[in-house]
Amino acid sequence: MAGEADLRPLIALVDESSKMAGVEFSTLYLAQHIDRSRYRVVVICPEEGDLPARCRAAGVEVVIEPAPRFMSTSIEIGRVYVPNPLSWGVNLLRLIGLASRHAALYRRLDAALICTKGVFAHLYGTLAARIARRPAVIHMQDLLANPLYIRVFGTFARLARRVIADGTPIRDQLAPFVGADRVDLIYNGVDLEQFSTAVSGEGVRAEWGIDSDTVLIGNVARLTSWKGQDVLLKAFIRLAPDYPKTKLVLVGSPVFHGDAFEAELRRLAAESGFSDRMIFAGFRWDLPEVLAALDIFVYPSIRKDTSPLSLVSAMASGLPLLTSDVGGVAELLTHTEDGLIVPAADVNALGSALRQMLDNPDLRQRLGAAARRTAERSLSLSIFARQCESAFERAKL
């Protein structure tokens, strides 16, 4: 009847950023695929940007709740992240104020459950949920490295009813604080029709000037030091003289960081003598077509990654995969069955595995087909969404 109250519970997905990176794509995917016959969904963002725009385009309700700019809790010195003590006091005051505003928003929306996305959102979102007396679920997709940060975050995590971890390392990191029975291991998922072997990459290859005889090696990830693109670049430079019909493309941008690392990558390329065979493609929205354009996908993270969406997308696209053994990345694959796994930050090992793939097209075909089957079996968006809904239901008990 017209005017009848909508009794479906409202799930509020609280994201700390409006820029698109892996966490934000996960937010978008979950918002799109939550069972609308059972739930309503709203995405709460700190400002206008790509995430709210894409949510609205998908028919997902968006609320903008402005947030102060939080100071980085660590400073990168070389390749080492060290704590930034000044940030703690400043961020705490800002966090308390933001949590108060979010608590009022949750009451006003009559949200049945809060799901936080992003480290700072976990902090202010769970605090706000406790103030508003709403159950909260932390969807944790960041593996923390500093012991102090782990203890602080673990304390806040106790405010949540449940934690969703997108990799075993995160589950093991948080279980001592909240209890293993309150942590759900749920890998990221992707649309298996959007990412598939049926997608054509010919247009992208033509755009990049890649002919059909060239083997295109690629990586898709945020350009930041811990993603290990420099390791891939160095490995490619070493093998380039022996494989003249190969090219390398790096797809991504710094997003949340400065461009110093990207500048270093470009310097390495320029000094190698092979810069004409390397492409810096920047951020791309047409990821299915970009992946379809590749012949080999390499994910060389050197620390803390869990179940990155670009890797899952490459699996669904049926690409032969070469990954490092860092974090939860390696648990998505079985070495030599649906991918090759090498030690992290090891240029020689990465180069050797690349040579193995370049020398053996049959191996590439077999690994790619197996990766697709793995994605179909356990990494679809429908599986991801249903598992998240189950975690939400357990949190409401």
Short mmCIF file of C-alpha atoms in Angstrom, two decimals:
data_model
loop_
_atom_site.label_atom_id
_atom_site.label_comp_id
_atom_site.label_asym_id
_atom_site.label_seq_id
_atom_site.Cartn_x
_atom_site.Cartn_y
_atom_site.Cartn_z
CA MET A 1 0.00 0.00 0.00
CA ALA A 2 1.09 3.57 -0.68
CA GLY A 3 2.73 5.13 2.34
CA GLU A 4 3.31 1.77 4.01
CA ALA A 5 6.46 1.78 6.15
CA ASP A 6 9.51 0.01 4.75
CA LEU A 7 10.35 -2.59 7.39
CA ARG A 8 13.57 -3.79 5.80
CA PRO A 9 16.51 -3.09 8.15
CA LEU A 10 18.93 -0.40 6.97
CA ILE A 11 22.60 -1.34 6.59
CA ALA A 12 24.90 1.71 6.69
CA LEU A 13 28.26 1.24 4.95
CA VAL A 14 30.62 3.86 6.37
CA ASP A 15 33.66 4.56 4.17
CA GLU A 16 36.44 6.90 5.24
CA SER A 17 37.21 7.98 1.66
CA SER A 18 35.36 9.13 -1.43
CA LYS A 19 38.29 8.33 -3.72
CA MET A 20 38.31 4.98 -5.47
CA ALA A 21 40.81 2.40 -4.26
CA GLY A 22 40.41 -1.25 -3.35
CA VAL A 23 38.38 -0.66 -0.17
CA GLU A 24 36.05 1.73 -1.98
CA PHE A 25 35.45 -0.66 -4.87
CA SER A 26 34.61 -3.28 -2.25
CA THR A 27 32.14 -0.83 -0.67
CA LEU A 28 30.53 -0.17 -4.05
CA TYR A 29 30.31 -3.87 -4.92
CA LEU A 30 28.77 -4.77 -1.56
CA ALA A 31 26.25 -1.91 -1.76
CA GLN A 32 25.21 -3.07 -5.23
CA HIS A 33 24.84 -6.73 -4.33
CA ILE A 34 23.26 -6.72 -0.88
CA ASP A 35 19.92 -8.53 -1.10
CA ARG A 36 17.47 -5.64 -1.51
CA SER A 37 14.51 -7.89 -0.77
CA ARG A 38 15.86 -8.21 2.78
CA TYR A 39 17.78 -4.98 3.40
CA ARG A 40 17.98 -1.32 2.57
CA VAL A 41 21.48 0.10 2.18
CA VAL A 42 23.08 3.53 2.44
CA VAL A 43 26.71 4.49 1.86
CA ILE A 44 28.09 7.25 4.09
CA CYS A 45 31.04 9.19 2.65
CA PRO A 46 33.03 12.20 3.92
CA GLU A 47 32.68 14.26 0.72
CA GLU A 48 31.57 14.18 -2.88
CA GLY A 49 33.79 12.16 -5.18
CA ASP A 50 33.99 9.06 -7.33
CA LEU A 51 32.58 6.65 -4.74
CA PRO A 52 29.34 8.55 -4.05
CA ALA A 53 28.94 9.31 -7.75
CA ARG A 54 29.25 5.66 -8.72
CA CYS A 55 26.96 4.58 -5.88
CA ARG A 56 24.24 6.96 -7.02
CA ALA A 57 24.68 5.79 -10.62
CA ALA A 58 24.05 2.25 -9.36
CA GLY A 59 20.89 3.32 -7.52
CA VAL A 60 22.48 3.25 -4.05
CA GLU A 61 21.50 5.93 -1.54
CA VAL A 62 24.38 8.14 -0.38
CA VAL A 63 24.73 10.43 2.62
CA ILE A 64 27.61 12.90 2.86
CA GLU A 65 28.86 13.49 6.40
CA PRO A 66 31.87 15.83 6.23
CA ALA A 67 34.95 14.61 8.07
CA PRO A 68 38.06 16.46 9.20
CA ARG A 69 41.33 15.56 7.56
CA PHE A 70 43.15 13.05 9.74
CA MET A 71 46.91 13.27 10.03
CA SER A 72 48.88 10.23 8.89
CA THR A 73 49.78 8.06 11.88
CA SER A 74 53.06 7.08 10.25
CA ILE A 75 55.76 8.68 8.16
CA GLU A 76 57.58 6.82 5.40
CA ILE A 77 61.34 7.23 5.67
CA GLY A 78 62.88 5.40 2.77
CA ARG A 79 61.01 2.11 2.85
CA VAL A 80 60.33 2.16 6.59
CA TYR A 81 57.16 3.51 8.17
CA VAL A 82 57.73 5.07 11.61
CA PRO A 83 55.04 6.34 14.01
CA ASN A 84 54.01 9.98 13.85
CA PRO A 85 53.32 10.78 17.56
CA LEU A 86 51.96 14.29 16.88
CA SER A 87 49.12 12.77 14.90
CA TRP A 88 47.69 10.86 17.84
CA GLY A 89 46.48 13.79 19.93
CA VAL A 90 45.19 15.74 16.95
CA ASN A 91 43.43 12.73 15.47
CA LEU A 92 41.86 11.73 18.79
CA LEU A 93 40.12 15.10 19.18
CA ARG A 94 38.94 15.02 15.59
CA LEU A 95 37.80 11.43 15.93
CA ILE A 96 35.67 12.11 19.02
CA GLY A 97 33.93 15.03 17.33
CA LEU A 98 33.28 13.03 14.17
CA ALA A 99 32.01 10.03 16.14
CA SER A 100 29.49 12.27 17.90
CA ARG A 101 28.15 13.53 14.57
CA HIS A 102 28.00 10.03 13.14
CA ALA A 103 26.11 8.75 16.18
CA ALA A 104 23.45 11.41 15.60
CA LEU A 105 23.34 10.46 11.91
CA TYR A 106 22.86 6.75 12.67
CA ARG A 107 19.94 7.58 14.95
CA ARG A 108 18.41 9.91 12.38
CA LEU A 109 18.67 7.26 9.66
CA ASP A 110 17.43 4.58 12.07
CA ALA A 111 20.24 2.34 10.87
CA ALA A 112 19.91 -1.26 11.98
CA LEU A 113 23.60 -2.03 11.57
CA ILE A 114 26.81 -0.13 10.83
CA CYS A 115 29.55 -1.65 8.66
CA THR A 116 32.76 0.37 8.69
CA LYS A 117 35.25 0.48 5.79
CA GLY A 118 38.78 1.86 6.15
CA VAL A 119 40.99 2.15 9.24
CA PHE A 120 39.85 5.58 10.46
CA ALA A 121 36.22 4.72 9.69
CA HIS A 122 36.60 1.65 11.89
CA LEU A 123 37.65 3.91 14.76
CA TYR A 124 35.05 6.67 14.56
CA GLY A 125 32.35 4.41 13.12
CA THR A 126 32.47 1.80 15.87
CA LEU A 127 32.66 4.49 18.57
CA ALA A 128 29.67 6.23 17.02
CA ALA A 129 27.75 2.97 16.79
CA ARG A 130 28.37 2.33 20.49
CA ILE A 131 27.17 5.84 21.35
CA ALA A 132 24.08 5.37 19.18
CA ARG A 133 23.54 1.85 20.52
CA ARG A 134 23.71 0.24 17.12
CA PRO A 135 25.54 -3.02 16.32
CA ALA A 136 28.69 -2.53 14.26
CA VAL A 137 30.70 -4.78 11.97
CA ILE A 138 34.27 -3.89 11.03
CA HIS A 139 35.18 -4.91 7.48
CA MET A 140 38.95 -4.95 7.91
CA GLN A 141 41.00 -4.91 4.71
CA ASP A 142 44.25 -3.49 6.08
CA LEU A 143 46.95 -5.52 7.80
CA LEU A 144 48.56 -3.36 10.48
CA ALA A 145 52.32 -3.50 10.96
CA ASN A 146 53.14 -1.38 14.02
CA PRO A 147 52.54 -3.17 17.37
CA LEU A 148 51.24 0.03 18.99
CA TYR A 149 48.70 0.55 16.22
CA ILE A 150 47.61 -3.07 16.52
CA ARG A 151 46.93 -2.65 20.25
CA VAL A 152 45.05 0.63 19.76
CA PHE A 153 42.99 -0.76 16.92
CA GLY A 154 42.33 -3.97 18.81
CA THR A 155 40.89 -1.93 21.67
CA PHE A 156 38.47 -0.16 19.31
CA ALA A 157 37.63 -3.45 17.59
CA ARG A 158 36.11 -4.69 20.85
CA LEU A 159 33.35 -2.10 20.32
CA ALA A 160 32.16 -4.01 17.25
CA ARG A 161 29.90 -7.05 17.36
CA ARG A 162 31.88 -8.78 14.62
CA VAL A 163 34.91 -8.33 12.39
CA ILE A 164 35.10 -9.35 8.73
CA ALA A 165 38.71 -10.07 7.74
CA ASP A 166 39.57 -10.34 4.05
CA GLY A 167 42.61 -12.53 4.70
CA THR A 168 43.96 -14.97 7.27
CA PRO A 169 46.71 -12.58 8.50
CA ILE A 170 44.08 -9.99 9.46
CA ARG A 171 41.95 -12.63 11.16
CA ASP A 172 44.92 -13.85 13.16
CA GLN A 173 45.94 -10.29 14.05
CA LEU A 174 42.55 -9.30 15.49
CA ALA A 175 41.32 -12.57 16.99
CA PRO A 176 43.32 -12.09 20.25
CA PHE A 177 41.45 -8.83 20.87
CA VAL A 178 37.88 -9.74 19.94
CA GLY A 179 37.89 -13.54 20.10
CA ALA A 180 38.23 -15.92 17.18
CA ASP A 181 34.50 -16.69 17.27
CA ARG A 182 33.73 -13.05 16.38
CA VAL A 183 35.94 -12.89 13.26
CA ASP A 184 34.63 -13.98 9.86
CA LEU A 185 37.13 -14.73 7.08
CA ILE A 186 35.54 -13.43 3.86
CA TYR A 187 37.61 -12.95 0.73
CA ASN A 188 36.81 -10.15 -1.68
CA GLY A 189 34.69 -11.07 -4.68
CA VAL A 190 34.13 -9.71 -8.17
CA ASP A 191 31.47 -9.90 -10.87
CA LEU A 192 32.31 -13.03 -12.86
CA GLU A 193 30.45 -11.76 -15.92
CA GLN A 194 32.11 -8.35 -15.88
CA PHE A 195 35.53 -9.98 -15.48
CA SER A 196 35.77 -12.99 -17.78
CA THR A 197 37.62 -14.48 -20.72
CA ALA A 198 34.79 -13.25 -22.97
CA VAL A 199 35.86 -9.61 -22.54
CA SER A 200 37.91 -8.16 -25.40
CA GLY A 201 41.11 -6.26 -24.72
CA GLU A 202 41.81 -5.46 -28.37
CA GLY A 203 40.79 -1.82 -28.02
CA VAL A 204 43.14 -1.26 -25.08
CA ARG A 205 46.02 -3.03 -26.83
CA ALA A 206 45.45 -0.83 -29.89
CA GLU A 207 45.41 2.27 -27.68
CA TRP A 208 48.77 1.26 -26.20
CA GLY A 209 50.26 0.21 -29.53
CA ILE A 210 50.58 -3.48 -28.60
CA ASP A 211 50.57 -5.85 -31.56
CA SER A 212 49.30 -9.42 -31.42
CA ASP A 213 52.82 -10.90 -31.25
CA THR A 214 53.84 -8.95 -28.15
CA VAL A 215 53.48 -10.53 -24.72
CA LEU A 216 52.10 -7.84 -22.42
CA ILE A 217 53.02 -8.18 -18.74
CA GLY A 218 50.94 -6.05 -16.41
CA ASN A 219 50.23 -4.98 -12.86
CA VAL A 220 47.16 -3.15 -11.58
CA ALA A 221 47.52 -1.55 -8.16
CA ARG A 222 47.92 1.70 -6.32
CA LEU A 223 51.41 3.10 -6.93
CA THR A 224 52.96 2.87 -3.49
CA SER A 225 56.18 1.28 -2.28
CA TRP A 226 54.65 -1.70 -0.49
CA LYS A 227 52.88 -2.81 -3.66
CA GLY A 228 56.33 -3.68 -5.06
CA GLN A 229 56.07 -2.26 -8.57
CA ASP A 230 59.77 -1.41 -8.44
CA VAL A 231 60.59 -5.10 -7.95
CA LEU A 232 58.60 -5.93 -11.08
CA LEU A 233 60.22 -3.10 -13.00
CA LYS A 234 63.72 -4.27 -12.11
CA ALA A 235 62.90 -7.86 -13.02
CA PHE A 236 61.53 -6.73 -16.38
CA ILE A 237 64.62 -4.62 -17.10
CA ARG A 238 66.84 -7.68 -16.54
CA LEU A 239 64.90 -9.95 -18.89
CA ALA A 240 64.02 -7.34 -21.53
CA PRO A 241 67.16 -7.91 -23.68
CA ASP A 242 66.34 -11.62 -24.01
CA TYR A 243 62.64 -11.09 -24.80
CA PRO A 244 62.33 -8.27 -27.34
CA LYS A 245 58.63 -9.04 -27.96
CA THR A 246 57.57 -8.19 -24.41
CA LYS A 247 56.23 -5.00 -22.88
CA LEU A 248 55.30 -3.98 -19.35
CA VAL A 249 52.35 -1.86 -18.26
CA LEU A 250 51.75 -0.45 -14.77
CA VAL A 251 48.13 0.55 -14.23
CA GLY A 252 47.36 2.73 -11.22
CA SER A 253 48.07 6.02 -9.49
CA PRO A 254 49.30 7.03 -6.01
CA VAL A 255 45.70 7.87 -4.87
CA PHE A 256 46.36 8.60 -1.16
CA HIS A 257 50.09 9.33 -1.26
CA GLY A 258 52.40 11.74 -3.01
CA ASP A 259 53.96 10.93 -6.33
CA ALA A 260 57.54 10.34 -5.11
CA PHE A 261 57.33 6.58 -5.66
CA GLU A 262 55.86 7.01 -9.12
CA ALA A 263 58.68 9.42 -9.94
CA GLU A 264 61.20 6.80 -8.80
CA LEU A 265 59.56 4.19 -11.04
CA ARG A 266 59.69 6.54 -14.01
CA ARG A 267 63.35 7.29 -13.28
CA LEU A 268 64.17 3.58 -13.26
CA ALA A 269 62.36 3.15 -16.56
CA ALA A 270 64.08 6.13 -18.17
CA GLU A 271 67.55 4.98 -17.11
CA SER A 272 67.00 1.37 -18.19
CA GLY A 273 67.20 1.90 -21.93
CA PHE A 274 63.87 0.10 -22.32
CA SER A 275 61.44 2.90 -21.51
CA ASP A 276 59.86 2.51 -24.96
CA ARG A 277 58.64 -0.90 -23.81
CA MET A 278 57.13 0.32 -20.53
CA ILE A 279 53.75 1.99 -20.17
CA PHE A 280 52.56 4.03 -17.19
CA ALA A 281 48.82 3.91 -17.81
CA GLY A 282 47.59 5.75 -14.72
CA PHE A 283 44.22 5.05 -13.13
CA ARG A 284 41.71 3.33 -15.42
CA TRP A 285 37.99 2.78 -15.04
CA ASP A 286 37.86 0.13 -17.79
CA LEU A 287 39.54 -2.56 -15.69
CA PRO A 288 37.82 -5.55 -17.37
CA GLU A 289 39.15 -4.45 -20.76
CA VAL A 290 42.57 -3.58 -19.31
CA LEU A 291 42.93 -7.05 -17.81
CA ALA A 292 41.71 -8.64 -21.04
CA ALA A 293 44.54 -6.82 -22.84
CA LEU A 294 47.21 -8.50 -20.68
CA ASP A 295 48.97 -11.81 -21.27
CA ILE A 296 50.53 -12.15 -17.80
CA PHE A 297 49.41 -10.53 -14.54
CA VAL A 298 52.02 -9.89 -11.83
CA TYR A 299 51.19 -8.88 -8.25
CA PRO A 300 54.54 -8.31 -6.47
CA SER A 301 53.51 -6.82 -3.09
CA ILE A 302 56.29 -6.78 -0.55
CA ARG A 303 54.12 -6.59 2.59
CA LYS A 304 50.66 -6.59 4.16
CA ASP A 305 48.32 -7.33 1.23
CA THR A 306 45.43 -9.73 1.83
CA SER A 307 42.86 -10.41 -0.93
CA PRO A 308 43.37 -7.44 -3.28
CA LEU A 309 40.55 -6.83 -5.73
CA SER A 310 42.82 -6.39 -8.72
CA LEU A 311 44.30 -9.85 -8.15
CA VAL A 312 40.85 -11.39 -7.71
CA SER A 313 39.73 -9.57 -10.87
CA ALA A 314 42.72 -10.96 -12.78
CA MET A 315 41.85 -14.47 -11.61
CA ALA A 316 38.27 -14.04 -12.83
CA SER A 317 39.66 -12.75 -16.14
CA GLY A 318 41.50 -16.04 -16.64
CA LEU A 319 44.99 -14.55 -16.58
CA PRO A 320 48.13 -16.49 -15.65
CA LEU A 321 49.18 -15.09 -12.30
CA LEU A 322 52.53 -14.46 -10.67
CA THR A 323 52.38 -13.24 -7.08
CA SER A 324 54.58 -12.77 -4.05
CA ASP A 325 54.14 -14.87 -0.91
CA VAL A 326 53.24 -11.89 1.25
CA GLY A 327 50.27 -11.59 3.62
CA GLY A 328 47.10 -13.24 2.42
CA VAL A 329 47.90 -12.90 -1.29
CA ALA A 330 49.44 -16.35 -1.55
CA GLU A 331 46.48 -18.04 0.17
CA LEU A 332 44.26 -17.20 -2.81
CA LEU A 333 46.39 -19.40 -5.07
CA THR A 334 48.06 -22.80 -5.05
CA HIS A 335 51.61 -22.67 -6.41
CA THR A 336 51.93 -24.24 -9.88
CA GLU A 337 48.20 -25.08 -9.97
CA ASP A 338 46.51 -21.72 -10.58
CA GLY A 339 49.48 -19.38 -10.31
CA LEU A 340 53.16 -19.07 -9.50
CA ILE A 341 54.23 -17.74 -6.11
CA VAL A 342 57.69 -16.30 -5.39
CA PRO A 343 59.37 -14.79 -2.31
CA ALA A 344 58.48 -11.14 -1.74
CA ALA A 345 60.93 -8.43 -2.84
CA ASP A 346 63.12 -10.98 -4.64
CA VAL A 347 63.95 -9.57 -8.08
CA ASN A 348 65.81 -12.71 -9.15
CA ALA A 349 62.98 -15.06 -8.18
CA LEU A 350 60.38 -12.86 -9.86
CA GLY A 351 62.47 -12.65 -13.01
CA SER A 352 63.00 -16.41 -13.08
CA ALA A 353 59.26 -17.07 -12.77
CA LEU A 354 58.53 -14.55 -15.51
CA ARG A 355 61.01 -16.30 -17.80
CA GLN A 356 59.28 -19.58 -17.04
CA MET A 357 55.96 -18.10 -18.14
CA LEU A 358 57.39 -16.37 -21.21
CA ASP A 359 59.04 -19.60 -22.36
CA ASN A 360 55.92 -21.71 -21.91
CA PRO A 361 52.63 -20.50 -23.50
CA ASP A 362 50.96 -23.79 -22.52
CA LEU A 363 51.80 -23.09 -18.87
CA ARG A 364 50.24 -19.64 -19.16
CA GLN A 365 47.08 -21.10 -20.65
CA ARG A 366 46.80 -23.79 -17.98
CA LEU A 367 47.39 -21.42 -15.07
CA GLY A 368 44.91 -18.88 -16.43
CA ALA A 369 42.15 -21.44 -16.89
CA ALA A 370 42.74 -22.78 -13.38
CA ALA A 371 42.68 -19.27 -11.90
CA ARG A 372 39.28 -18.67 -13.51
CA ARG A 373 37.94 -21.90 -12.01
CA THR A 374 39.19 -20.84 -8.57
CA ALA A 375 37.40 -17.51 -8.92
CA GLU A 376 34.18 -19.24 -9.97
CA ARG A 377 34.41 -21.59 -7.02
CA SER A 378 35.05 -19.10 -4.22
CA LEU A 379 35.55 -15.47 -5.31
CA SER A 380 32.27 -14.37 -6.90
CA LEU A 381 30.40 -11.27 -5.79
CA SER A 382 27.33 -13.33 -4.92
CA ILE A 383 29.37 -15.48 -2.53
CA PHE A 384 30.99 -12.36 -1.04
CA ALA A 385 27.67 -10.56 -0.52
CA ARG A 386 25.88 -13.58 1.00
CA GLN A 387 28.78 -14.19 3.40
CA CYS A 388 28.73 -10.54 4.48
CA GLU A 389 24.97 -10.72 5.03
CA SER A 390 25.47 -13.78 7.23
CA ALA A 391 28.02 -11.85 9.29
CA PHE A 392 25.57 -8.96 9.60
CA GLU A 393 22.85 -11.30 10.83
CA ARG A 394 25.17 -12.81 13.43
CA ALA A 395 26.09 -9.30 14.59
CA LYS A 396 22.45 -8.44 15.24
CA LEU A 397 21.92 -11.39 17.59
#
